[in-house]
Coordinates of C-alpha atoms in Angstrom, one line a residue:
Chain A
M1 CA 3.6 -31.6 52.5
R2 CA 0.4 -30.4 54.7
K3 CA 2.8 -28.1 56.5
I4 CA 4.0 -26.7 53.3
L5 CA 0.3 -26.2 52.0
E6 CA -0.7 -24.6 55.1
E7 CA 2.2 -22.1 54.8
Q8 CA 1.3 -21.4 51.3
I9 CA -2.1 -20.7 51.9
E10 CA -1.4 -18.6 54.9
N11 CA 0.8 -16.5 52.7
L12 CA -2.0 -16.0 50.2
H13 CA -4.4 -15.1 52.7
Q14 CA -2.1 -12.1 53.8
D15 CA -1.2 -11.3 50.0
F16 CA -4.9 -11.2 49.4
A17 CA -5.9 -8.9 52.3
K18 CA -3.0 -6.7 51.4
M19 CA -4.4 -6.3 47.8
G20 CA -7.9 -5.5 49.5
F21 CA -6.3 -2.6 51.4
D22 CA -4.3 -1.3 48.4
V23 CA -7.7 -1.2 46.6
A24 CA -9.3 0.7 49.6
K25 CA -6.5 3.2 49.5
S26 CA -7.2 3.5 45.6
I27 CA -10.9 4.5 46.4
E28 CA -9.9 6.8 49.1
N29 CA -7.3 8.4 46.9
A30 CA -9.7 8.6 43.8
T31 CA -12.2 10.2 46.0
N32 CA -9.7 12.9 47.1
V33 CA -8.8 13.4 43.5
F34 CA -12.4 13.9 42.9
E35 CA -13.0 16.5 45.7
N36 CA -9.7 18.5 45.4
H37 CA -8.9 18.0 41.6
D38 CA -5.4 17.0 42.8
E39 CA -3.2 16.1 39.7
A40 CA -0.5 14.7 41.7
L41 CA -2.7 12.2 43.6
A42 CA -4.3 11.4 40.4
K43 CA -0.9 10.1 39.2
K44 CA -0.5 8.3 42.3
V45 CA -4.0 6.4 41.7
L46 CA -2.8 5.4 38.3
E47 CA 0.7 3.9 39.9
N48 CA -1.1 2.1 42.7
D49 CA -3.3 0.5 40.0
S50 CA -0.4 -1.1 38.5
A51 CA 0.6 -2.6 41.6
I52 CA -3.0 -4.0 42.1
N53 CA -3.0 -5.6 38.7
E54 CA 0.4 -7.2 39.4
S55 CA -1.0 -8.4 42.8
E56 CA -3.8 -10.1 41.1
I57 CA -1.6 -11.8 38.4
Y58 CA 0.5 -12.8 41.3
L59 CA -2.4 -14.4 43.3
E60 CA -3.8 -16.1 40.0
R61 CA -0.4 -17.7 39.3
K62 CA 0.4 -18.8 42.8
T63 CA -3.0 -20.4 43.5
A64 CA -3.0 -22.2 40.0
Q65 CA 0.6 -23.4 41.2
V66 CA -0.4 -24.4 44.8
I67 CA -3.6 -26.3 43.4
A68 CA -1.3 -28.1 40.8
L69 CA 1.4 -29.1 43.0
Q70 CA -0.1 -29.8 46.2
Q71 CA -3.7 -31.1 44.9
P72 CA -5.5 -29.7 48.0
V73 CA -9.0 -31.0 48.6
A74 CA -12.0 -29.8 50.8
S75 CA -11.6 -26.4 52.6
D76 CA -8.0 -26.0 51.4
L77 CA -9.0 -26.2 47.6
R78 CA -12.1 -23.9 48.4
V79 CA -9.8 -21.2 50.0
L80 CA -7.7 -21.5 46.9
I81 CA -10.7 -21.1 44.4
T82 CA -11.8 -18.1 46.3
I83 CA -8.4 -16.2 46.2
L84 CA -8.3 -17.0 42.4
K85 CA -11.8 -15.8 41.8
A86 CA -12.2 -12.9 44.3
S87 CA -8.8 -11.3 43.2
S88 CA -10.4 -10.4 40.1
D89 CA -13.4 -8.6 42.1
L90 CA -10.7 -6.4 43.8
E91 CA -8.8 -5.7 40.7
R92 CA -12.0 -4.4 39.2
M93 CA -12.7 -2.2 42.0
G94 CA -9.2 -0.8 41.4
D95 CA -10.3 -0.1 37.7
H96 CA -13.1 1.8 38.7
A97 CA -11.2 4.0 40.9
V98 CA -8.9 4.8 38.0
S99 CA -12.1 5.4 35.8
I100 CA -13.3 7.9 38.4
V101 CA -9.9 9.8 38.3
H102 CA -10.2 10.2 34.3
S103 CA -13.7 11.1 34.7
T104 CA -12.9 13.8 37.1
K105 CA -10.4 15.2 34.7
R106 CA -13.3 15.8 32.1
I107 CA -15.1 17.9 34.7
D108 CA -15.2 21.6 34.2
V109 CA -13.6 23.0 37.3
N110 CA -15.3 26.3 37.1
N111 CA -18.6 24.6 37.3
R112 CA -18.8 22.1 39.7
N113 CA -22.0 21.4 41.9
Q114 CA -21.4 21.0 45.5
E115 CA -24.6 19.4 46.6
I116 CA -24.1 16.6 44.2
E117 CA -20.2 16.2 44.8
D118 CA -21.3 15.9 48.6
I119 CA -23.5 12.9 47.9
L120 CA -20.9 11.2 45.9
V121 CA -18.3 11.8 48.6
K122 CA -20.8 10.1 50.9
M123 CA -21.4 7.3 48.6
S124 CA -17.7 6.7 48.2
K125 CA -17.3 6.7 52.0
H126 CA -19.9 3.8 52.0
V127 CA -18.2 1.8 49.3
H128 CA -15.0 2.3 51.1
K129 CA -16.3 1.0 54.5
M130 CA -18.0 -2.0 52.6
L131 CA -14.6 -3.0 51.2
L132 CA -12.9 -2.7 54.9
D133 CA -15.6 -4.8 56.3
V134 CA -15.4 -7.4 53.7
I135 CA -11.6 -7.7 53.9
D136 CA -12.4 -8.0 57.6
A137 CA -14.9 -10.8 57.1
Y138 CA -12.3 -12.5 54.7
V139 CA -9.5 -12.4 57.3
H140 CA -11.8 -13.8 60.1
N141 CA -13.6 -16.0 57.8
D142 CA -16.8 -14.5 59.2
E143 CA -19.7 -15.7 57.0
E144 CA -22.4 -13.8 59.0
K145 CA -20.6 -10.7 58.3
A146 CA -20.0 -11.2 54.8
R147 CA -23.7 -12.3 54.3
S148 CA -24.8 -9.1 56.1
L149 CA -22.9 -6.8 53.6
A150 CA -25.2 -7.5 50.8
A151 CA -27.8 -5.3 52.5
D152 CA -25.4 -2.6 52.7
D153 CA -25.1 -2.5 48.9
E154 CA -28.7 -1.5 48.6
V155 CA -27.8 1.9 49.9
N156 CA -25.7 2.5 46.8
D157 CA -28.9 2.3 44.4
D158 CA -30.5 5.0 46.3
Y159 CA -27.3 7.2 46.1
L160 CA -27.1 6.4 42.3
R161 CA -30.8 7.4 41.5
Q162 CA -30.1 10.8 43.8
V163 CA -27.1 11.6 41.7
R164 CA -28.9 10.9 38.6
R165 CA -31.9 12.9 39.3
K166 CA -30.1 15.8 40.7
A167 CA -27.5 15.9 37.9
L168 CA -30.3 15.9 35.2
D169 CA -32.1 18.7 37.3
A170 CA -28.9 20.8 37.3
M171 CA -28.4 20.3 33.5
Q172 CA -31.7 21.1 33.0
S173 CA -31.8 24.4 34.9
D174 CA -28.4 25.6 34.2
P175 CA -26.4 24.5 30.9
K176 CA -23.2 25.3 32.5
F177 CA -23.5 21.8 34.2
V178 CA -23.6 19.8 30.9
S179 CA -19.8 19.1 31.4
A180 CA -20.0 17.9 35.0
G181 CA -23.4 16.3 35.0
P182 CA -22.9 13.4 32.9
E183 CA -19.5 12.6 34.7
Y184 CA -21.4 12.7 38.2
M185 CA -23.5 10.2 36.8
V186 CA -20.7 8.0 35.5
I187 CA -18.9 8.1 38.7
A188 CA -21.9 7.2 40.6
T189 CA -22.3 4.3 38.4
H190 CA -18.7 3.3 39.2
F191 CA -19.3 3.3 43.0
E192 CA -22.2 1.4 42.5
R193 CA -20.3 -1.4 40.5
M194 CA -17.7 -1.4 43.4
G195 CA -20.5 -2.2 45.8
D196 CA -21.4 -5.3 43.5
Y197 CA -17.8 -6.4 43.6
V198 CA -17.9 -6.4 47.4
T199 CA -20.9 -8.4 47.4
N200 CA -19.1 -11.0 45.0
V201 CA -16.3 -11.3 47.4
S202 CA -18.9 -11.9 50.1
E203 CA -20.2 -14.8 48.1
W204 CA -16.8 -16.2 47.7
I205 CA -16.4 -16.2 51.7
V206 CA -19.7 -17.8 51.9
Y207 CA -18.2 -20.5 49.4
T208 CA -15.1 -20.9 51.3
N209 CA -17.1 -21.9 54.7
T210 CA -20.0 -23.9 53.0
G211 CA -18.8 -24.8 49.6
R212 CA -22.1 -23.5 48.2
I213 CA -22.1 -20.6 45.4
V214 CA -24.7 -18.4 46.4
E215 CA -26.1 -15.1 45.1
L216 CA -26.3 -12.6 47.9
G217 CA -27.1 -9.4 45.9
P218 CA -30.4 -8.5 43.9
T219 CA -30.4 -10.5 40.7
D220 CA -28.6 -8.6 37.9
S221 CA -31.7 -8.3 35.9
K222 CA -32.9 -5.9 38.7
R223 CA -29.6 -4.1 38.7
E224 CA -29.5 -0.7 37.3
Chain B
M1 CA -10.1 -42.1 35.4
R2 CA -8.6 -40.3 32.4
K3 CA -11.5 -40.8 30.1
I4 CA -14.1 -39.3 32.6
L5 CA -12.0 -36.2 33.1
E6 CA -11.6 -35.9 29.2
E7 CA -15.5 -36.0 28.9
Q8 CA -15.7 -33.6 31.8
I9 CA -13.6 -31.2 30.3
E10 CA -15.3 -31.4 27.0
N11 CA -18.8 -31.0 28.4
L12 CA -17.5 -27.8 30.2
H13 CA -15.9 -26.7 26.9
Q14 CA -19.3 -26.9 25.4
D15 CA -21.4 -25.3 28.3
F16 CA -18.6 -22.3 28.3
A17 CA -19.0 -21.8 24.5
K18 CA -22.7 -22.0 24.8
M19 CA -22.7 -19.3 27.5
G20 CA -20.7 -17.2 25.3
F21 CA -23.3 -17.4 22.6
D22 CA -26.0 -16.6 25.0
V23 CA -24.1 -13.5 26.1
A24 CA -23.6 -12.5 22.4
K25 CA -27.4 -12.8 22.0
S26 CA -27.8 -10.7 24.9
I27 CA -25.7 -7.9 23.4
E28 CA -27.5 -8.2 20.1
N29 CA -31.0 -8.0 21.9
A30 CA -29.8 -5.0 24.1
T31 CA -28.9 -3.2 21.0
N32 CA -32.2 -3.8 19.2
V33 CA -33.9 -2.4 22.5
F34 CA -31.5 0.5 22.3
E35 CA -32.4 1.3 18.8
N36 CA -36.3 0.5 18.8
H37 CA -37.2 0.9 22.3
D38 CA -38.8 -2.5 22.4
E39 CA -40.1 -3.1 25.7
A40 CA -41.1 -6.9 25.1
L41 CA -37.5 -7.5 23.9
A42 CA -36.1 -5.5 27.0
K43 CA -37.9 -8.1 29.3
K44 CA -36.1 -11.1 27.2
V45 CA -32.8 -9.6 27.8
L46 CA -33.5 -9.4 31.6
E47 CA -34.8 -13.1 31.5
N48 CA -31.8 -14.1 29.4
D49 CA -29.6 -12.7 32.0
S50 CA -30.7 -14.9 34.8
A51 CA -29.9 -17.7 32.5
I52 CA -26.5 -16.4 32.0
N53 CA -25.9 -15.9 35.9
E54 CA -27.1 -19.6 36.3
S55 CA -24.7 -20.7 33.6
E56 CA -21.8 -19.0 35.5
I57 CA -22.7 -20.6 39.0
Y58 CA -23.0 -24.0 37.0
L59 CA -19.7 -23.4 35.4
E60 CA -17.8 -22.3 38.7
R61 CA -19.5 -25.3 40.6
K62 CA -18.5 -28.0 38.1
T63 CA -15.1 -26.8 37.5
A64 CA -14.4 -26.6 41.3
Q65 CA -15.8 -30.3 41.7
V66 CA -13.7 -31.5 38.8
I67 CA -10.7 -30.2 40.3
A68 CA -11.5 -31.7 43.7
L69 CA -12.5 -35.2 42.5
Q70 CA -10.0 -35.7 39.5
Q71 CA -6.7 -33.5 40.6
P72 CA -6.0 -32.8 37.2
V73 CA -2.4 -31.3 36.3
A74 CA -0.9 -29.4 33.7
S75 CA -3.1 -28.5 30.5
D76 CA -6.4 -30.1 31.8
L77 CA -6.0 -28.0 35.1
R78 CA -5.2 -24.9 33.1
V79 CA -8.6 -25.5 31.1
L80 CA -10.4 -25.8 34.2
I81 CA -8.9 -22.8 35.7
T82 CA -9.8 -20.7 32.5
I83 CA -13.2 -21.8 32.7
L84 CA -13.6 -20.9 36.2
K85 CA -12.1 -17.5 35.6
A86 CA -13.5 -16.6 32.1
S87 CA -17.0 -17.5 32.9
S88 CA -16.9 -14.2 35.1
D89 CA -15.9 -12.2 32.1
L90 CA -18.9 -13.7 30.2
E91 CA -21.2 -13.0 33.1
R92 CA -20.1 -9.4 33.5
M93 CA -20.6 -8.7 29.7
G94 CA -24.2 -9.7 30.2
D95 CA -24.7 -7.4 33.2
H96 CA -23.5 -4.6 30.9
A97 CA -26.1 -5.6 28.4
V98 CA -28.7 -5.3 31.1
S99 CA -27.4 -1.9 31.9
I100 CA -27.8 -0.8 28.4
V101 CA -31.5 -1.9 28.7
H102 CA -32.0 0.0 31.9
S103 CA -30.2 3.1 30.5
T104 CA -32.2 3.2 27.2
K105 CA -35.6 3.4 29.4
R106 CA -34.3 6.6 30.8
I107 CA -33.9 8.0 27.4
D108 CA -36.7 10.5 26.5
V109 CA -37.9 9.0 23.2
N110 CA -39.1 12.3 21.8
N111 CA -35.5 13.7 21.8
R112 CA -33.0 11.1 20.4
N113 CA -29.8 12.0 18.6
Q114 CA -29.7 9.7 15.4
E115 CA -26.0 10.5 14.7
I116 CA -24.8 9.5 18.1
E117 CA -27.1 6.6 18.2
D118 CA -25.6 5.4 14.8
I119 CA -22.2 5.2 16.4
L120 CA -23.3 3.4 19.3
V121 CA -25.0 0.7 17.2
K122 CA -21.6 0.4 15.1
M123 CA -19.7 0.3 18.5
S124 CA -22.1 -2.6 19.6
K125 CA -21.7 -4.5 16.3
H126 CA -17.8 -4.2 16.9
V127 CA -18.1 -5.7 20.4
H128 CA -20.4 -8.3 19.5
K129 CA -18.0 -9.5 16.7
M130 CA -15.1 -9.5 19.2
L131 CA -17.1 -11.7 21.6
L132 CA -18.1 -14.1 18.6
D133 CA -14.3 -14.1 17.7
V134 CA -13.1 -14.9 21.0
I135 CA -15.7 -17.7 21.6
D136 CA -14.2 -19.1 18.2
A137 CA -10.4 -18.7 19.4
Y138 CA -11.8 -20.5 22.5
V139 CA -13.3 -23.3 20.9
H140 CA -10.3 -23.8 18.5
N141 CA -7.8 -23.0 21.2
D142 CA -6.4 -20.5 18.8
E143 CA -3.6 -18.3 20.9
E144 CA -2.8 -16.4 18.0
K145 CA -6.5 -15.3 17.2
A146 CA -6.7 -14.4 20.9
R147 CA -3.9 -12.3 21.1
S148 CA -4.9 -10.2 17.9
L149 CA -8.3 -9.4 19.6
A150 CA -6.6 -7.2 21.9
A151 CA -5.7 -4.8 19.0
D152 CA -9.5 -4.8 18.1
D153 CA -10.3 -3.2 21.3
E154 CA -8.6 0.0 20.6
V155 CA -11.3 0.8 18.2
N156 CA -13.7 1.0 21.1
D157 CA -11.8 3.9 22.7
D158 CA -12.1 5.9 19.6
Y159 CA -15.9 5.2 19.5
L160 CA -16.1 6.3 23.4
R161 CA -14.5 9.4 22.9
Q162 CA -16.7 10.3 19.8
V163 CA -19.9 9.6 21.7
R164 CA -18.6 11.7 24.6
R165 CA -17.7 14.7 22.3
K166 CA -20.8 14.4 20.3
A167 CA -23.2 14.1 23.2
L168 CA -21.4 17.1 25.0
D169 CA -21.8 19.1 21.7
A170 CA -25.5 18.0 21.8
M171 CA -26.3 18.9 25.0
Q172 CA -24.5 22.3 24.8
S173 CA -26.2 23.2 21.6
D174 CA -29.7 22.2 22.6
P175 CA -31.0 21.5 26.1
K176 CA -33.3 18.8 24.8
F177 CA -30.6 16.4 24.6
V178 CA -29.8 16.5 28.4
S179 CA -31.9 13.3 29.1
A180 CA -30.1 11.1 26.2
G181 CA -26.7 12.6 26.3
P182 CA -25.4 11.4 29.6
E183 CA -27.2 7.9 28.8
Y184 CA -25.4 7.6 25.5
M185 CA -22.1 8.1 27.3
V186 CA -23.0 5.4 30.0
I187 CA -23.9 3.0 27.0
A188 CA -20.7 3.7 25.4
T189 CA -18.8 2.9 28.7
H190 CA -20.8 -0.2 28.8
F191 CA -19.6 -1.2 25.5
E192 CA -16.0 -0.3 26.2
R193 CA -16.1 -2.4 29.2
M194 CA -17.5 -5.4 27.4
G195 CA -14.5 -5.1 25.0
D196 CA -12.2 -5.3 28.1
Y197 CA -13.8 -8.5 29.1
V198 CA -13.2 -10.0 25.5
T199 CA -9.5 -9.1 26.2
N200 CA -9.7 -10.9 29.6
V201 CA -10.9 -13.9 27.9
S202 CA -8.3 -13.8 25.3
E203 CA -5.8 -13.5 28.1
W204 CA -7.4 -16.8 29.7
I205 CA -6.9 -18.5 26.3
V206 CA -3.2 -17.5 26.1
Y207 CA -3.0 -19.1 29.7
T208 CA -4.5 -22.4 28.7
N209 CA -2.0 -22.7 25.9
T210 CA 1.2 -21.4 27.5
G211 CA 0.7 -21.6 31.2
R212 CA 1.7 -17.8 31.2
I213 CA -0.8 -15.2 32.7
V214 CA -0.3 -12.2 30.4
E215 CA -1.8 -8.8 30.0
L216 CA -2.8 -8.1 26.3
G217 CA -4.8 -5.0 26.6
P218 CA -3.5 -1.4 27.6
T219 CA -2.8 -1.4 31.4
D220 CA -5.7 -0.2 33.2
S221 CA -4.0 3.1 34.1
K222 CA -4.3 4.0 30.6
R223 CA -8.1 2.9 30.4
E224 CA -10.7 5.7 30.2

């Protein structure tokens, strides 16, 4: 019984990490779509998202099954609850990558603003790295690393504010940017939310380790 | 043992429904803030959000505890998993209400667009009703009602498109709207996401009833 449970948990670990890498790929691809307005790649992000959704459903189904049949306790149960909960956080990040692709389509390609796009690409790379780090913290069950990621998320608020200000300035000084400007703001908001989801995953890593449900990020009331 | 479990589940049911009503209140208040730029009420939304976050943590902690100590099976376990998962959906809706309050603060009050604001208020009322309906479906364990809510969510896509088009038109025809325009789009996106979360809760109600994890809404790749 015990051996079966261990094996099942090990498989779920791997599946969860794989889902995380799929989402990271989605973010990378969505960013390339944003930079290059590449329609073939845009299609790929949407296809990849279906796979991500299926992974979430698989993980939910499987963890529920293992909890029901094996009746795990203590740290085994905590691991399963973490996978059950944090799979939604990964899936949501994938949704935001899809939204970035849709947002990109609405940008007037003849009137792009390079300065703002550069900030958004930087922001994307930051979020992408945060996701890889949190998967790494998950795989190595590294509570300290998970906790440290919450601080990384603060940078995203700065990026968001920068994008917002520069997009407003651009629209005010030249009406040709009224197509791209709002989309830049929306895309920055998507990246910012992705950072929040990384923090959520971090919180579940802490839970796996300690059994305590904590809030690592700024409280939502301070969120923008 | 059985009686204790029943009581605990009944308490969790009530706490979950109460959290849902708190979120509904938050949406209502955020909409009033948006309509009237009422700063005192804005503060209340932020305070209420802290209470919502605490409710989520409480529900997560409590369901995990009941699963660990009572080792429920079959429909009892499904109810607990539903509460564990769907509490995040409610909490996220609360986050979006907070974001609407922050977005409202960035709108230039001297250059508002009544036509677009009217659409957003209608959209808000629609989402608010969807949330009340899904809480009702949850309380009465009404699978059919839960399933029917996915169709209601489609209306939100229309509202979002309307707001986006009209905001662009307004900004293009009069630069004074470049402050409000992007925020209107962002706020419409927040309401649209709230609708998605209602669909998520609906999916968990179906799971409680059938043990099957389904996707009721449009697939995310079709999402905007």
